Amino acid sequence: MTAVFADGTTESADLLVGADGVRSTVRTLVDPGCPPPRYVPVLNTAGYSEHTPPGAEMGRLTMVFGRRGFAGWLPAPTGGTWCFANPPLTGEPSAEEVAKTSDLQWRARLYDLHRSDRSPIVALVEATPGPLRGWTTYDVPTVGRWHRGRMVLIGDAAHATSPAAGQGSSLAVEDAVVLARCLRDLPVPEAFRVFEVLRRARAERVVAEGFRTSSAKSPPAVGRLVRDLVMPVVLRRHDPQAWVRAHHVDWDAPVVPVPALAG
Ligand SMILES: Cc1cc2nc3c(=O)[nH]c(=O)nc-3n(C[C@H](O)[C@H](O)[C@H](O)COP(=O)(O)OP(=O)(O)OC[C@H]3O[C@@H](n4cnc5c(N)ncnc54)[C@H](O)[C@@H]3O)c2cc1C
């Protein structure tokens, strides 16, 4: 395999592992018909604030479901606080529209969304020197083919997840370990086929869950009421994310050929 880069340099190797992220070029070679990444209906903005909310604890990330927006903060060891917010936006804005949103416009939007919340978001934003900037995020729910010839996709290139899942990096690292096991124990292309069988269902389930969580960050009034009543009770009894964190990859276990995925 020889990869030719935009700067004119080339690299030759036995395999090409496409670990090139949500806008993967290798994906377009492995699965040319794959739809483009899907817009996740919340914007992102973040900053470093000079305000420290009362009761803030080092090492504790606090996330809040506000009345009209989701946000969070984490005390920094340097004395200030990192904070982020996810203003909801159903329709995908153009890159130009996001880029030209000014610091003042971001502040006005966050003030409007969070001014009636019992949270320190407005105080955090006011004490953030800025300039505040924002960005859109995307996921990739399913890629029809994960491998072709001596090329294989891993990480966001194969299954990008909304940041709301908090799992994209973990999935990418899991992929790397599982692919290494498969290449250690099986020849190509069997190694790629088994890698996909071992990884696809879990990765796509996390992506689906992440999209659902993003979309539920700012529900209408009735949904909010139900969420605020039900969530504390449910979370006390049951961790709906336990299956995500309980995952274990046994490096030493030999990889054996497995049946193909159905469909
Ligand atoms: C706002 C936000 C918050 C997130 N929060 C979390 C979180 O809390 N927990 C979590 O686990 N995950 C989180 N994620 C997701 C996580 O960042 C990604 O899932 C992870 O980085 C994917 O790793 P990757 O190696 O597959 O791709 P990437 O990290 O995107 O790396 C791809 C690399 O390939 C390079 N590249 C792309 N195209 C080319 C090319 N043509 N030639 C050469 N190089 C190229 C890119 O420059 C990049 O360095 C978050 C993502 C976002 C956007």
PDB file of N, CA, C and O in Angstrom, residues 104-148:
ATOM      1  N   LEU A 104     -19.757  38.438  21.285  1.00  0.00           N
ATOM      2  CA  LEU A 104     -20.930  39.079  21.901  1.00  0.00           C
ATOM      3  C   LEU A 104     -22.195  38.247  21.653  1.00  0.00           C
ATOM      4  O   LEU A 104     -23.039  38.082  22.539  1.00  0.00           O
ATOM      5  N   GLN A 105     -22.305  37.717  20.449  1.00  0.00           N
ATOM      6  CA  GLN A 105     -23.488  36.900  20.112  1.00  0.00           C
ATOM      7  C   GLN A 105     -23.513  35.600  20.911  1.00  0.00           C
ATOM      8  O   GLN A 105     -24.562  35.162  21.369  1.00  0.00           O
ATOM      9  N   TRP A 106     -22.338  34.971  21.103  1.00  0.00           N
ATOM     10  CA  TRP A 106     -22.295  33.753  21.921  1.00  0.00           C
ATOM     11  C   TRP A 106     -22.718  34.064  23.352  1.00  0.00           C
ATOM     12  O   TRP A 106     -23.484  33.335  23.969  1.00  0.00           O
ATOM     13  N   ARG A 107     -22.209  35.186  23.876  1.00  0.00           N
ATOM     14  CA  ARG A 107     -22.548  35.551  25.264  1.00  0.00           C
ATOM     15  C   ARG A 107     -24.046  35.809  25.398  1.00  0.00           C
ATOM     16  O   ARG A 107     -24.683  35.379  26.365  1.00  0.00           O
ATOM     17  N   ALA A 108     -24.607  36.533  24.414  1.00  0.00           N
ATOM     18  CA  ALA A 108     -26.038  36.862  24.473  1.00  0.00           C
ATOM     19  C   ALA A 108     -26.865  35.572  24.437  1.00  0.00           C
ATOM     20  O   ALA A 108     -27.846  35.410  25.173  1.00  0.00           O
ATOM     21  N   ARG A 109     -26.438  34.639  23.597  1.00  0.00           N
ATOM     22  CA  ARG A 109     -27.164  33.372  23.460  1.00  0.00           C
ATOM     23  C   ARG A 109     -27.113  32.576  24.770  1.00  0.00           C
ATOM     24  O   ARG A 109     -28.121  32.040  25.235  1.00  0.00           O
ATOM     25  N   LEU A 110     -25.935  32.518  25.375  1.00  0.00           N
ATOM     26  CA  LEU A 110     -25.789  31.751  26.619  1.00  0.00           C
ATOM     27  C   LEU A 110     -26.548  32.421  27.761  1.00  0.00           C
ATOM     28  O   LEU A 110     -27.165  31.751  28.595  1.00  0.00           O
ATOM     29  N   TYR A 111     -26.531  33.753  27.776  1.00  0.00           N
ATOM     30  CA  TYR A 111     -27.264  34.475  28.819  1.00  0.00           C
ATOM     31  C   TYR A 111     -28.756  34.176  28.686  1.00  0.00           C
ATOM     32  O   TYR A 111     -29.445  33.851  29.656  1.00  0.00           O
ATOM     33  N   ASP A 112     -29.235  34.254  27.461  1.00  0.00           N
ATOM     34  CA  ASP A 112     -30.657  34.006  27.207  1.00  0.00           C
ATOM     35  C   ASP A 112     -31.047  32.575  27.621  1.00  0.00           C
ATOM     36  O   ASP A 112     -32.082  32.355  28.248  1.00  0.00           O
ATOM     37  N   LEU A 113     -30.192  31.608  27.313  1.00  0.00           N
ATOM     38  CA  LEU A 113     -30.519  30.203  27.610  1.00  0.00           C
ATOM     39  C   LEU A 113     -30.440  29.877  29.101  1.00  0.00           C
ATOM     40  O   LEU A 113     -31.193  29.048  29.595  1.00  0.00           O
ATOM     41  N   HIS A 114     -29.507  30.515  29.813  1.00  0.00           N
ATOM     42  CA  HIS A 114     -29.212  30.056  31.182  1.00  0.00           C
ATOM     43  C   HIS A 114     -29.587  31.034  32.282  1.00  0.00           C
ATOM     44  O   HIS A 114     -29.404  30.736  33.456  1.00  0.00           O
ATOM     45  N   ARG A 115     -30.144  32.211  31.911  1.00  0.00           N
ATOM     46  CA  ARG A 115     -30.355  33.231  32.958  1.00  0.00           C
ATOM     47  C   ARG A 115     -31.363  32.796  34.009  1.00  0.00           C
ATOM     48  O   ARG A 115     -31.295  33.234  35.150  1.00  0.00           O
ATOM     49  N   SER A 116     -32.320  31.905  33.683  1.00  0.00           N
ATOM     50  CA  SER A 116     -33.284  31.521  34.720  1.00  0.00           C
ATOM     51  C   SER A 116     -32.932  30.176  35.367  1.00  0.00           C
ATOM     52  O   SER A 116     -33.722  29.618  36.115  1.00  0.00           O
ATOM     53  N   ASP A 117     -31.731  29.651  35.091  1.00  0.00           N
ATOM     54  CA  ASP A 117     -31.319  28.385  35.720  1.00  0.00           C
ATOM     55  C   ASP A 117     -30.702  28.634  37.093  1.00  0.00           C
ATOM     56  O   ASP A 117     -30.063  29.666  37.307  1.00  0.00           O
ATOM     57  N   ARG A 118     -30.856  27.638  37.980  1.00  0.00           N
ATOM     58  CA  ARG A 118     -30.124  27.703  39.250  1.00  0.00           C
ATOM     59  C   ARG A 118     -28.756  27.054  39.038  1.00  0.00           C
ATOM     60  O   ARG A 118     -28.485  25.971  39.511  1.00  0.00           O
ATOM     61  N   SER A 119     -27.914  27.671  38.236  1.00  0.00           N
ATOM     62  CA  SER A 119     -26.578  27.126  37.977  1.00  0.00           C
ATOM     63  C   SER A 119     -25.627  28.309  37.790  1.00  0.00           C
ATOM     64  O   SER A 119     -26.075  29.424  37.517  1.00  0.00           O
ATOM     65  N   PRO A 120     -24.322  28.080  37.926  1.00  0.00           N
ATOM     66  CA  PRO A 120     -23.387  29.207  37.812  1.00  0.00           C
ATOM     67  C   PRO A 120     -22.987  29.529  36.370  1.00  0.00           C
ATOM     68  O   PRO A 120     -22.003  30.228  36.156  1.00  0.00           O
ATOM     69  N   ILE A 121     -23.719  29.020  35.370  1.00  0.00           N
ATOM     70  CA  ILE A 121     -23.265  29.182  33.978  1.00  0.00           C
ATOM     71  C   ILE A 121     -23.134  30.654  33.577  1.00  0.00           C
ATOM     72  O   ILE A 121     -22.127  31.061  32.984  1.00  0.00           O
ATOM     73  N   VAL A 122     -24.129  31.473  33.944  1.00  0.00           N
ATOM     74  CA  VAL A 122     -24.047  32.886  33.549  1.00  0.00           C
ATOM     75  C   VAL A 122     -22.827  33.545  34.203  1.00  0.00           C
ATOM     76  O   VAL A 122     -22.057  34.263  33.539  1.00  0.00           O
ATOM     77  N   ALA A 123     -22.617  33.262  35.494  1.00  0.00           N
ATOM     78  CA  ALA A 123     -21.451  33.847  36.190  1.00  0.00           C
ATOM     79  C   ALA A 123     -20.149  33.360  35.556  1.00  0.00           C
ATOM     80  O   ALA A 123     -19.190  34.133  35.395  1.00  0.00           O
ATOM     81  N   LEU A 124     -20.103  32.092  35.167  1.00  0.00           N
ATOM     82  CA  LEU A 124     -18.893  31.549  34.537  1.00  0.00           C
ATOM     83  C   LEU A 124     -18.624  32.240  33.201  1.00  0.00           C
ATOM     84  O   LEU A 124     -17.488  32.629  32.900  1.00  0.00           O
ATOM     85  N   VAL A 125     -19.682  32.415  32.416  1.00  0.00           N
ATOM     86  CA  VAL A 125     -19.511  33.033  31.090  1.00  0.00           C
ATOM     87  C   VAL A 125     -19.078  34.492  31.253  1.00  0.00           C
ATOM     88  O   VAL A 125     -18.172  34.968  30.558  1.00  0.00           O
ATOM     89  N   GLU A 126     -19.701  35.196  32.209  1.00  0.00           N
ATOM     90  CA  GLU A 126     -19.342  36.610  32.413  1.00  0.00           C
ATOM     91  C   GLU A 126     -17.868  36.765  32.777  1.00  0.00           C
ATOM     92  O   GLU A 126     -17.233  37.747  32.420  1.00  0.00           O
ATOM     93  N   ALA A 127     -17.316  35.772  33.492  1.00  0.00           N
ATOM     94  CA  ALA A 127     -15.913  35.868  33.931  1.00  0.00           C
ATOM     95  C   ALA A 127     -14.956  35.159  32.971  1.00  0.00           C
ATOM     96  O   ALA A 127     -13.808  34.887  33.307  1.00  0.00           O
ATOM     97  N   THR A 128     -15.441  34.820  31.772  1.00  0.00           N
ATOM     98  CA  THR A 128     -14.572  34.191  30.765  1.00  0.00           C
ATOM     99  C   THR A 128     -14.034  35.278  29.842  1.00  0.00           C
ATOM    100  O   THR A 128     -14.818  35.966  29.181  1.00  0.00           O
ATOM    101  N   PRO A 129     -12.704  35.472  29.810  1.00  0.00           N
ATOM    102  CA  PRO A 129     -12.163  36.561  29.001  1.00  0.00           C
ATOM    103  C   PRO A 129     -12.518  36.438  27.511  1.00  0.00           C
ATOM    104  O   PRO A 129     -12.736  37.429  26.845  1.00  0.00           O
ATOM    105  N   GLY A 130     -12.600  35.226  27.005  1.00  0.00           N
ATOM    106  CA  GLY A 130     -12.953  35.057  25.590  1.00  0.00           C
ATOM    107  C   GLY A 130     -11.783  35.363  24.673  1.00  0.00           C
ATOM    108  O   GLY A 130     -10.652  35.423  25.131  1.00  0.00           O
ATOM    109  N   PRO A 131     -11.991  35.580  23.392  1.00  0.00           N
ATOM    110  CA  PRO A 131     -13.312  35.569  22.777  1.00  0.00           C
ATOM    111  C   PRO A 131     -13.927  34.168  22.730  1.00  0.00           C
ATOM    112  O   PRO A 131     -13.217  33.198  22.464  1.00  0.00           O
ATOM    113  N   LEU A 132     -15.235  34.086  23.000  1.00  0.00           N
ATOM    114  CA  LEU A 132     -15.928  32.800  22.906  1.00  0.00           C
ATOM    115  C   LEU A 132     -16.086  32.426  21.438  1.00  0.00           C
ATOM    116  O   LEU A 132     -16.384  33.281  20.606  1.00  0.00           O
ATOM    117  N   ARG A 133     -15.873  31.170  21.166  1.00  0.00           N
ATOM    118  CA  ARG A 133     -16.060  30.642  19.815  1.00  0.00           C
ATOM    119  C   ARG A 133     -16.931  29.398  19.925  1.00  0.00           C
ATOM    120  O   ARG A 133     -17.039  28.807  21.001  1.00  0.00           O
ATOM    121  N   GLY A 134     -17.501  28.961  18.806  1.00  0.00           N
ATOM    122  CA  GLY A 134     -18.345  27.768  18.860  1.00  0.00           C
ATOM    123  C   GLY A 134     -18.077  26.862  17.681  1.00  0.00           C
ATOM    124  O   GLY A 134     -17.378  27.241  16.738  1.00  0.00           O
ATOM    125  N   TRP A 135     -18.622  25.667  17.759  1.00  0.00           N
ATOM    126  CA  TRP A 135     -18.462  24.729  16.643  1.00  0.00           C
ATOM    127  C   TRP A 135     -19.612  23.726  16.635  1.00  0.00           C
ATOM    128  O   TRP A 135     -20.318  23.563  17.630  1.00  0.00           O
ATOM    129  N   THR A 136     -19.766  23.099  15.487  1.00  0.00           N
ATOM    130  CA  THR A 136     -20.796  22.069  15.327  1.00  0.00           C
ATOM    131  C   THR A 136     -20.146  20.698  15.517  1.00  0.00           C
ATOM    132  O   THR A 136     -18.925  20.576  15.381  1.00  0.00           O
ATOM    133  N   THR A 137     -20.963  19.683  15.804  1.00  0.00           N
ATOM    134  CA  THR A 137     -20.401  18.325  15.874  1.00  0.00           C
ATOM    135  C   THR A 137     -21.247  17.373  15.028  1.00  0.00           C
ATOM    136  O   THR A 137     -22.416  17.646  14.753  1.00  0.00           O
ATOM    137  N   TYR A 138     -20.626  16.273  14.669  1.00  0.00           N
ATOM    138  CA  TYR A 138     -21.229  15.308  13.741  1.00  0.00           C
ATOM    139  C   TYR A 138     -20.971  13.903  14.249  1.00  0.00           C
ATOM    140  O   TYR A 138     -20.002  13.674  14.976  1.00  0.00           O
ATOM    141  N   ASP A 139     -21.842  12.980  13.856  1.00  0.00           N
ATOM    142  CA  ASP A 139     -21.528  11.580  14.119  1.00  0.00           C
ATOM    143  C   ASP A 139     -21.636  10.785  12.823  1.00  0.00           C
ATOM    144  O   ASP A 139     -22.032  11.332  11.785  1.00  0.00           O
ATOM    145  N   VAL A 140     -21.239   9.525  12.896  1.00  0.00           N
ATOM    146  CA  VAL A 140     -21.327   8.632  11.732  1.00  0.00           C
ATOM    147  C   VAL A 140     -21.960   7.346  12.247  1.00  0.00           C
ATOM    148  O   VAL A 140     -21.290   6.513  12.854  1.00  0.00           O
ATOM    149  N   PRO A 141     -23.295   7.210  12.082  1.00  0.00           N
ATOM    150  CA  PRO A 141     -23.989   6.078  12.710  1.00  0.00           C
ATOM    151  C   PRO A 141     -23.610   4.717  12.151  1.00  0.00           C
ATOM    152  O   PRO A 141     -23.521   3.748  12.891  1.00  0.00           O
ATOM    153  N   THR A 142     -23.421   4.628  10.843  1.00  0.00           N
ATOM    154  CA  THR A 142     -23.035   3.321  10.305  1.00  0.00           C
ATOM    155  C   THR A 142     -22.267   3.491   8.999  1.00  0.00           C
ATOM    156  O   THR A 142     -22.621   4.318   8.164  1.00  0.00           O
ATOM    157  N   VAL A 143     -21.202   2.731   8.891  1.00  0.00           N
ATOM    158  CA  VAL A 143     -20.400   2.712   7.660  1.00  0.00           C
ATOM    159  C   VAL A 143     -20.560   1.309   7.086  1.00  0.00           C
ATOM    160  O   VAL A 143     -20.287   0.317   7.774  1.00  0.00           O
ATOM    161  N   GLY A 144     -21.052   1.222   5.864  1.00  0.00           N
ATOM    162  CA  GLY A 144     -21.391  -0.074   5.267  1.00  0.00           C
ATOM    163  C   GLY A 144     -20.222  -1.043   5.230  1.00  0.00           C
ATOM    164  O   GLY A 144     -20.363  -2.225   5.520  1.00  0.00           O
ATOM    165  N   ARG A 145     -19.061  -0.549   4.862  1.00  0.00           N
ATOM    166  CA  ARG A 145     -17.859  -1.408   4.793  1.00  0.00           C
ATOM    167  C   ARG A 145     -16.801  -0.840   5.709  1.00  0.00           C
ATOM    168  O   ARG A 145     -16.539   0.360   5.684  1.00  0.00           O
ATOM    169  N   TRP A 146     -16.165  -1.691   6.485  1.00  0.00           N
ATOM    170  CA  TRP A 146     -15.078  -1.249   7.370  1.00  0.00           C
ATOM    171  C   TRP A 146     -13.708  -1.591   6.775  1.00  0.00           C
ATOM    172  O   TRP A 146     -12.689  -1.139   7.277  1.00  0.00           O
ATOM    173  N   HIS A 147     -13.691  -2.436   5.751  1.00  0.00           N
ATOM    174  CA  HIS A 147     -12.387  -2.807   5.189  1.00  0.00           C
ATOM    175  C   HIS A 147     -12.537  -3.141   3.715  1.00  0.00           C
ATOM    176  O   HIS A 147     -13.620  -3.522   3.246  1.00  0.00           O
ATOM    177  N   ARG A 148     -11.471  -2.954   2.991  1.00  0.00           N
ATOM    178  CA  ARG A 148     -11.435  -3.297   1.566  1.00  0.00           C
ATOM    179  C   ARG A 148      -9.978  -3.600   1.231  1.00  0.00           C
ATOM    180  O   ARG A 148      -9.097  -2.777   1.519  1.00  0.00           O
TER     181      ARG A 148
END
